[in-house]
Amino acid sequence: MTQDRLRVRRLRRIPRAATLATVGALVMTTVALGQDDTGISDADTTASLPMGRLLWTSDRARDGSLSVWMLESGAEEPRRLTTGEVNDFTAELSPDGATLVFASDRDNPSALTASGSYLRAYDLYLTGVDGGEPQRLHGDRTFKMRPTWSPDGSRIAFDGEDPDGEPVPETGGPTPQIWVVQSDGSGSPAMLTEERGGALDPAWSPDGSRIAYRSLDDGRIISMAVDGSDTTALTDGPGDAEPEWSPDGTRIVFSSERDGDRDIYVMAADGSDVTRLTDSPDFDGQPTWSPDGTMVAVVTDRGPSRDVYLMNADGSGQVDVSSNGPGDDGEHRGSDFSPSWSE
């Protein structure tokens, strides 16, 4: 990457900020960011976004909520897209860039699970990227998370509650499976997987023909046709999660605990040629490709707070892009996670 692709400024070292409390069963992982030919890799550097728009979830507003924020290429600071005393998660822009889909508990009360704990139901919402009242998509008050658009924008895949599934032993919450729904709200959602332990982290292939996901049965990454047929295991597990196809469809980036700590890996789309991209004792996860496939954004705890980092597609040049540590006033600005990068 050339120097004009990535602008960097030096920061003073600051105390480690508090990390974000876990919400329900949501796994929050680390983000790593790209580097240019000058060898930028110091944890005390931060970079501006070199292309597109990067979304993430954050508590940086310090009002008790979790909301969706967006950083645009060339902007100095992210802007808040959702508001209210609610929790908004795992947002993604539509392929045409006009509509935001996200999961939220804004209309749902807490529910008592089989284990005696409380778990909020999360529904999916749509709103214009430039504002407007969020509209609920098939609001049946069941647990939904991690929505992702099909490449043509006609459908949305997501983690959703299996109404006939057994409760998850650790939480007492519902067993998740992969579902697909029409993005205009027509028809009924279709459940695509029937994994005994559940399934998470759906990801569309760029041609829209397949969906990759994480099996909770054995921690493998599975690829299937968009109707749920023709399943193929891409990894052996355990601990493999959060797959995402590269824009050209030839590679899949994912996170894994296969070597101990959770780190970022990349493989060919058929599961071969696995390469480790990060090797940190801290938590690195939730990878998402840049629009041109030359970089990956990830979430990490390696800095003074939970931040989104960028890195080159080969794992080099890891730098902070969300920079949510203490500001000039010394106050904590929040924890950033669940990134999604688009044009």
Tab-separated table of C-alpha atoms in Angstrom:
chain	number	residue	atom	x	y	z
A	1	MET	CA	0.000	0.000	0.000
A	2	THR	CA	1.389	3.429	-0.864
A	3	GLN	CA	1.763	6.186	1.673
A	4	ASP	CA	-1.116	8.262	0.297
A	5	ARG	CA	-3.501	5.362	1.036
A	6	LEU	CA	-3.029	5.612	4.779
A	7	ARG	CA	-2.510	8.792	6.781
A	8	VAL	CA	-1.026	8.243	10.242
A	9	ARG	CA	-0.624	10.414	13.309
A	10	ARG	CA	1.330	9.675	16.502
A	11	LEU	CA	-0.552	9.469	19.800
A	12	ARG	CA	0.679	9.723	23.361
A	13	ARG	CA	0.459	6.517	25.412
A	14	ILE	CA	-2.657	6.466	27.562
A	15	PRO	CA	-4.007	4.208	30.316
A	16	ARG	CA	-5.956	1.118	29.332
A	17	ALA	CA	-9.693	1.841	29.254
A	18	ALA	CA	-12.426	-0.388	30.592
A	19	THR	CA	-13.741	-2.962	28.143
A	20	LEU	CA	-17.375	-3.290	27.161
A	21	ALA	CA	-19.530	-5.571	29.294
A	22	THR	CA	-20.750	-8.679	27.499
A	23	VAL	CA	-24.361	-8.385	26.373
A	24	GLY	CA	-26.291	-11.683	26.236
A	25	ALA	CA	-24.373	-14.290	24.259
A	26	LEU	CA	-22.806	-11.778	21.866
A	27	VAL	CA	-19.113	-12.465	21.299
A	28	MET	CA	-17.117	-9.271	20.848
A	29	THR	CA	-13.859	-9.721	19.041
A	30	THR	CA	-10.926	-7.659	17.878
A	31	VAL	CA	-10.260	-5.671	14.724
A	32	ALA	CA	-6.903	-5.381	12.937
A	33	LEU	CA	-6.089	-2.751	10.278
A	34	GLY	CA	-3.728	-2.416	7.350
A	35	GLN	CA	-0.303	-0.864	6.989
A	36	ASP	CA	1.659	0.698	4.178
A	37	ASP	CA	5.171	0.125	2.846
A	38	THR	CA	6.752	2.294	5.563
A	39	GLY	CA	6.297	-0.468	8.170
A	40	ILE	CA	3.697	1.183	10.414
A	41	SER	CA	2.957	-1.279	13.219
A	42	ASP	CA	3.305	0.652	16.494
A	43	ALA	CA	0.232	0.306	18.755
A	44	ASP	CA	0.512	4.045	19.480
A	45	THR	CA	-0.432	5.024	15.912
A	46	THR	CA	-3.835	5.567	14.403
A	47	ALA	CA	-4.975	5.942	10.807
A	48	SER	CA	-7.788	7.568	8.860
A	49	LEU	CA	-10.039	5.329	6.782
A	50	PRO	CA	-8.512	4.994	3.300
A	51	MET	CA	-11.723	4.026	1.461
A	52	GLY	CA	-15.451	3.494	1.794
A	53	ARG	CA	-17.539	3.578	4.962
A	54	LEU	CA	-16.894	1.592	8.137
A	55	LEU	CA	-19.689	0.865	10.627
A	56	TRP	CA	-19.326	-0.383	14.175
A	57	THR	CA	-21.254	-0.674	17.454
A	58	SER	CA	-20.083	1.512	20.330
A	59	ASP	CA	-20.899	2.794	23.810
A	60	ARG	CA	-18.784	5.902	23.204
A	61	ALA	CA	-21.794	8.217	23.644
A	62	ARG	CA	-21.575	7.461	27.400
A	63	ASP	CA	-25.354	7.627	27.805
A	64	GLY	CA	-25.864	3.991	28.797
A	65	SER	CA	-26.723	2.872	25.277
A	66	LEU	CA	-25.068	0.932	22.482
A	67	SER	CA	-25.469	2.577	19.098
A	68	VAL	CA	-24.280	2.338	15.508
A	69	TRP	CA	-21.522	4.687	14.333
A	70	MET	CA	-20.074	5.271	10.886
A	71	LEU	CA	-16.635	6.510	9.807
A	72	GLU	CA	-16.356	7.710	6.215
A	73	SER	CA	-13.201	7.890	4.156
A	74	GLY	CA	-11.405	11.171	4.816
A	75	ALA	CA	-13.473	12.019	7.924
A	76	GLU	CA	-11.673	12.835	11.171
A	77	GLU	CA	-14.399	11.441	13.467
A	78	PRO	CA	-17.224	8.903	13.172
A	79	ARG	CA	-20.837	10.017	13.328
A	80	ARG	CA	-23.655	8.404	15.256
A	81	LEU	CA	-26.371	6.789	13.106
A	82	THR	CA	-28.782	5.431	15.752
A	83	THR	CA	-29.931	7.047	18.994
A	84	GLY	CA	-32.053	6.349	22.054
A	85	GLU	CA	-31.636	4.608	25.402
A	86	VAL	CA	-31.466	1.228	23.655
A	87	ASN	CA	-28.925	-1.321	22.431
A	88	ASP	CA	-28.319	-1.382	18.663
A	89	PHE	CA	-25.930	-4.007	17.277
A	90	THR	CA	-24.275	-5.571	14.239
A	91	ALA	CA	-25.229	-3.076	11.539
A	92	GLU	CA	-24.583	-3.374	7.805
A	93	LEU	CA	-25.248	-1.067	4.852
A	94	SER	CA	-27.299	-2.295	1.910
A	95	PRO	CA	-25.419	-2.895	-1.371
A	96	ASP	CA	-26.693	0.431	-2.736
A	97	GLY	CA	-25.487	2.200	0.427
A	98	ALA	CA	-28.874	3.770	1.189
A	99	THR	CA	-30.295	1.569	3.957
A	100	LEU	CA	-28.975	0.368	7.291
A	101	VAL	CA	-30.025	-2.960	8.822
A	102	PHE	CA	-29.253	-3.664	12.473
A	103	ALA	CA	-30.401	-5.654	15.492
A	104	SER	CA	-31.981	-3.821	18.426
A	105	ASP	CA	-33.881	-4.324	21.666
A	106	ARG	CA	-35.615	-0.942	21.315
A	107	ASP	CA	-39.166	-2.353	21.375
A	108	ASN	CA	-38.609	-5.473	23.428
A	109	PRO	CA	-38.687	-6.131	27.183
A	110	SER	CA	-36.351	-8.572	28.901
A	111	ALA	CA	-37.476	-12.214	28.898
A	112	LEU	CA	-36.882	-14.839	31.581
A	113	THR	CA	-34.916	-17.812	30.225
A	114	ALA	CA	-35.056	-21.444	31.310
A	115	SER	CA	-31.947	-20.940	33.463
A	116	GLY	CA	-33.592	-18.149	35.422
A	117	SER	CA	-31.607	-15.318	33.807
A	118	TYR	CA	-33.006	-12.453	31.769
A	119	LEU	CA	-32.349	-12.112	28.036
A	120	ARG	CA	-33.653	-9.356	25.828
A	121	ALA	CA	-35.232	-10.179	22.500
A	122	TYR	CA	-33.572	-8.444	19.565
A	123	ASP	CA	-35.451	-7.709	16.355
A	124	LEU	CA	-34.116	-6.477	13.007
A	125	TYR	CA	-34.645	-2.875	11.935
A	126	LEU	CA	-34.170	-0.883	8.743
A	127	THR	CA	-33.483	2.842	8.505
A	128	GLY	CA	-32.055	5.286	5.993
A	129	VAL	CA	-28.344	5.910	6.381
A	130	ASP	CA	-29.062	9.652	6.525
A	131	GLY	CA	-31.727	9.360	9.196
A	132	GLY	CA	-35.351	8.461	9.716
A	133	GLU	CA	-37.349	6.386	12.165
A	134	PRO	CA	-36.159	2.752	12.263
A	135	GLN	CA	-38.763	0.294	10.981
A	136	ARG	CA	-38.957	-3.191	12.442
A	137	LEU	CA	-38.575	-6.080	9.999
A	138	HIS	CA	-40.753	-9.057	11.010
A	139	GLY	CA	-40.986	-8.044	14.642
A	140	ASP	CA	-41.988	-11.255	16.420
A	141	ARG	CA	-40.012	-10.439	19.574
A	142	THR	CA	-37.629	-13.372	19.240
A	143	PHE	CA	-33.834	-13.220	19.401
A	144	LYS	CA	-32.171	-12.064	16.163
A	145	MET	CA	-28.622	-10.842	15.553
A	146	ARG	CA	-25.932	-10.295	12.896
A	147	PRO	CA	-28.040	-9.359	9.852
A	148	THR	CA	-26.231	-9.340	6.492
A	149	TRP	CA	-27.508	-8.313	3.049
A	150	SER	CA	-27.460	-10.550	-0.002
A	151	PRO	CA	-25.306	-9.054	-2.787
A	152	ASP	CA	-28.400	-7.984	-4.753
A	153	GLY	CA	-30.061	-6.457	-1.677
A	154	SER	CA	-33.216	-8.578	-1.958
A	155	ARG	CA	-32.662	-10.742	1.139
A	156	ILE	CA	-31.145	-10.540	4.602
A	157	ALA	CA	-29.555	-13.493	6.399
A	158	PHE	CA	-29.312	-13.441	10.199
A	159	ASP	CA	-28.852	-15.466	13.394
A	160	GLY	CA	-32.316	-16.242	14.693
A	161	GLU	CA	-34.005	-18.209	17.432
A	162	ASP	CA	-35.140	-21.744	16.596
A	163	PRO	CA	-38.673	-21.931	18.091
A	164	ASP	CA	-38.388	-25.705	18.429
A	165	GLY	CA	-34.769	-25.824	19.591
A	166	GLU	CA	-33.524	-26.829	23.023
A	167	PRO	CA	-32.265	-24.012	25.300
A	168	VAL	CA	-28.509	-23.417	25.233
A	169	PRO	CA	-27.208	-25.044	28.462
A	170	GLU	CA	-24.748	-22.260	29.333
A	171	THR	CA	-27.268	-19.405	29.099
A	172	GLY	CA	-30.730	-20.922	29.045
A	173	GLY	CA	-31.331	-18.813	25.957
A	174	PRO	CA	-32.716	-20.028	22.631
A	175	THR	CA	-30.710	-22.128	20.174
A	176	PRO	CA	-29.735	-19.925	17.205
A	177	GLN	CA	-29.949	-21.008	13.562
A	178	ILE	CA	-29.341	-19.238	10.242
A	179	TRP	CA	-32.425	-17.638	8.694
A	180	VAL	CA	-33.168	-15.627	5.542
A	181	VAL	CA	-35.905	-13.030	5.072
A	182	GLN	CA	-36.934	-10.789	2.177
A	183	SER	CA	-35.538	-7.297	2.754
A	184	ASP	CA	-38.865	-5.661	1.818
A	185	GLY	CA	-40.602	-7.553	4.633
A	186	SER	CA	-42.719	-9.723	2.359
A	187	GLY	CA	-43.214	-13.414	3.061
A	188	SER	CA	-42.033	-15.240	6.158
A	189	PRO	CA	-38.458	-15.844	7.338
A	190	ALA	CA	-37.033	-19.241	6.322
A	191	MET	CA	-34.779	-21.247	8.645
A	192	LEU	CA	-31.879	-22.684	6.617
A	193	THR	CA	-29.895	-24.670	9.194
A	194	GLU	CA	-30.792	-27.386	11.686
A	195	GLU	CA	-27.532	-27.676	13.580
A	196	ARG	CA	-28.081	-29.540	16.849
A	197	GLY	CA	-26.022	-27.053	18.856
A	198	GLY	CA	-26.994	-24.064	16.733
A	199	ALA	CA	-25.424	-21.884	14.031
A	200	LEU	CA	-24.121	-18.306	13.939
A	201	ASP	CA	-22.310	-15.745	11.773
A	202	PRO	CA	-23.909	-15.962	8.293
A	203	ALA	CA	-21.894	-14.550	5.362
A	204	TRP	CA	-22.972	-14.361	1.706
A	205	SER	CA	-20.631	-15.252	-1.135
A	206	PRO	CA	-20.183	-12.299	-3.536
A	207	ASP	CA	-22.202	-14.034	-6.273
A	208	GLY	CA	-25.064	-14.699	-3.852
A	209	SER	CA	-25.042	-18.458	-4.420
A	210	ARG	CA	-23.779	-19.614	-1.006
A	211	ILE	CA	-23.784	-18.715	2.682
A	212	ALA	CA	-20.946	-19.558	5.069
A	213	TYR	CA	-21.631	-19.868	8.776
A	214	ARG	CA	-20.244	-21.126	12.089
A	215	SER	CA	-21.538	-24.449	13.400
A	216	LEU	CA	-21.845	-24.543	17.187
A	217	ASP	CA	-21.864	-28.349	17.114
A	218	ASP	CA	-18.130	-28.617	16.531
A	219	GLY	CA	-16.818	-25.105	15.921
A	220	ARG	CA	-16.367	-25.570	12.167
A	221	ILE	CA	-17.098	-23.166	9.334
A	222	ILE	CA	-19.695	-24.573	6.929
A	223	SER	CA	-20.662	-23.451	3.428
A	224	MET	CA	-24.163	-24.125	2.094
A	225	ALA	CA	-26.379	-23.234	-0.847
A	226	VAL	CA	-28.770	-20.357	-0.152
A	227	ASP	CA	-31.668	-22.785	0.295
A	228	GLY	CA	-29.800	-24.645	3.044
A	229	SER	CA	-28.764	-27.622	0.896
A	230	ASP	CA	-25.331	-28.806	-0.263
A	231	THR	CA	-23.455	-28.212	2.993
A	232	THR	CA	-19.665	-28.480	2.935
A	233	ALA	CA	-17.306	-28.171	5.918
A	234	LEU	CA	-14.520	-25.697	5.135
A	235	THR	CA	-12.597	-26.056	8.416
A	236	ASP	CA	-12.104	-28.756	11.019
A	237	GLY	CA	-12.500	-26.530	14.077
A	238	PRO	CA	-12.702	-26.225	16.955
A	239	GLY	CA	-13.248	-22.567	17.698
A	240	ASP	CA	-13.583	-21.300	14.099
A	241	ALA	CA	-16.039	-18.412	13.682
A	242	GLU	CA	-17.020	-15.197	11.892
A	243	PRO	CA	-16.329	-16.074	8.237
A	244	GLU	CA	-16.477	-13.446	5.509
A	245	TRP	CA	-15.850	-13.897	1.794
A	246	SER	CA	-13.433	-11.558	0.053
A	247	PRO	CA	-15.007	-9.245	-2.551
A	248	ASP	CA	-13.644	-11.381	-5.394
A	249	GLY	CA	-14.920	-14.596	-3.791
A	250	THR	CA	-11.544	-16.366	-3.749
A	251	ARG	CA	-10.771	-16.144	-0.002
A	252	ILE	CA	-12.548	-16.299	3.339
A	253	VAL	CA	-11.269	-14.469	6.406
A	254	PHE	CA	-12.305	-15.798	9.821
A	255	SER	CA	-11.386	-15.839	13.500
A	256	SER	CA	-10.295	-18.926	15.421
A	257	GLU	CA	-9.044	-20.220	18.753
A	258	ARG	CA	-7.253	-23.142	17.084
A	259	ASP	CA	-3.859	-21.957	18.345
A	260	GLY	CA	-4.961	-20.783	21.790
A	261	ASP	CA	-6.006	-17.123	21.764
A	262	ARG	CA	-8.591	-15.907	19.275
A	263	ASP	CA	-6.784	-14.599	16.189
A	264	ILE	CA	-7.510	-13.829	12.531
A	265	TYR	CA	-6.922	-16.313	9.710
A	266	VAL	CA	-7.566	-16.409	5.978
A	267	MET	CA	-8.129	-19.386	3.678
A	268	ALA	CA	-9.022	-20.128	0.087
A	269	ALA	CA	-12.780	-20.285	-0.534
A	270	ASP	CA	-12.608	-24.097	-0.644
A	271	GLY	CA	-11.020	-24.271	2.826
A	272	SER	CA	-7.437	-24.882	1.678
A	273	ASP	CA	-4.315	-22.772	2.211
A	274	VAL	CA	-5.075	-21.509	5.742
A	275	THR	CA	-2.811	-18.631	6.842
A	276	ARG	CA	-2.670	-16.958	10.242
A	277	LEU	CA	-2.829	-13.149	10.005
A	278	THR	CA	-2.575	-12.064	13.664
A	279	ASP	CA	-0.616	-13.533	16.565
A	280	SER	CA	-1.506	-11.569	19.667
A	281	PRO	CA	-2.152	-12.634	23.281
A	282	ASP	CA	-5.096	-10.231	23.164
A	283	PHE	CA	-8.460	-10.879	21.571
A	284	ASP	CA	-8.607	-10.349	17.766
A	285	GLY	CA	-11.863	-11.089	15.949
A	286	GLN	CA	-14.859	-9.953	13.870
A	287	PRO	CA	-12.942	-9.508	10.596
A	288	THR	CA	-14.454	-7.644	7.638
A	289	TRP	CA	-12.896	-6.999	4.216
A	290	SER	CA	-12.276	-3.606	2.669
A	291	PRO	CA	-14.382	-2.968	-0.462
A	292	ASP	CA	-11.399	-3.683	-2.737
A	293	GLY	CA	-10.152	-6.730	-0.804
A	294	THR	CA	-6.720	-5.283	-0.026
A	295	MET	CA	-7.317	-4.799	3.724
A	296	VAL	CA	-9.191	-6.289	6.657
A	297	ALA	CA	-10.751	-4.508	9.637
A	298	VAL	CA	-10.916	-6.352	12.964
A	299	VAL	CA	-11.728	-5.717	16.650
A	300	THR	CA	-8.934	-5.931	19.226
A	301	ASP	CA	-8.184	-5.396	22.900
A	302	ARG	CA	-4.464	-4.857	22.324
A	303	GLY	CA	-4.556	-1.069	22.710
A	304	PRO	CA	-5.767	1.204	25.527
A	305	SER	CA	-9.395	0.249	24.803
A	306	ARG	CA	-11.445	-2.063	22.585
A	307	ASP	CA	-10.865	-0.639	19.102
A	308	VAL	CA	-11.302	-1.366	15.433
A	309	TYR	CA	-7.976	-1.877	13.693
A	310	LEU	CA	-7.047	-2.070	10.010
A	311	MET	CA	-4.420	-4.302	8.449
A	312	ASN	CA	-3.263	-5.355	5.022
A	313	ALA	CA	-4.776	-8.560	3.652
A	314	ASP	CA	-1.509	-10.377	4.485
A	315	GLY	CA	-1.706	-9.296	8.157
A	316	SER	CA	0.921	-6.568	8.007
A	317	GLY	CA	0.529	-2.945	9.069
A	318	GLN	CA	-1.932	-3.251	11.948
A	319	VAL	CA	-3.089	0.219	13.050
A	320	ASP	CA	-5.974	1.715	15.039
A	321	VAL	CA	-8.750	3.368	13.034
A	322	SER	CA	-11.527	3.925	15.608
A	323	SER	CA	-9.273	5.318	18.357
A	324	ASN	CA	-11.876	5.199	21.110
A	325	GLY	CA	-9.517	5.594	24.036
A	326	PRO	CA	-9.520	8.646	26.305
A	327	GLY	CA	-9.792	11.956	24.504
A	328	ASP	CA	-7.987	15.177	25.313
A	329	ASP	CA	-10.076	15.479	28.493
A	330	GLY	CA	-8.844	12.069	29.670
A	331	GLU	CA	-12.323	10.532	29.607
A	332	HIS	CA	-13.125	7.094	28.218
A	333	ARG	CA	-14.792	7.406	24.796
A	334	GLY	CA	-16.182	3.904	24.588
A	335	SER	CA	-15.601	0.398	23.217
A	336	ASP	CA	-16.000	-0.300	19.496
A	337	PHE	CA	-16.893	-3.703	18.013
A	338	SER	CA	-18.860	-5.496	15.236
A	339	PRO	CA	-17.378	-3.634	12.239
A	340	SER	CA	-18.764	-3.765	8.714
A	341	TRP	CA	-16.913	-2.160	5.781
A	342	SER	CA	-18.611	-1.118	2.542
A	343	GLU	CA	-18.231	1.276	-0.370
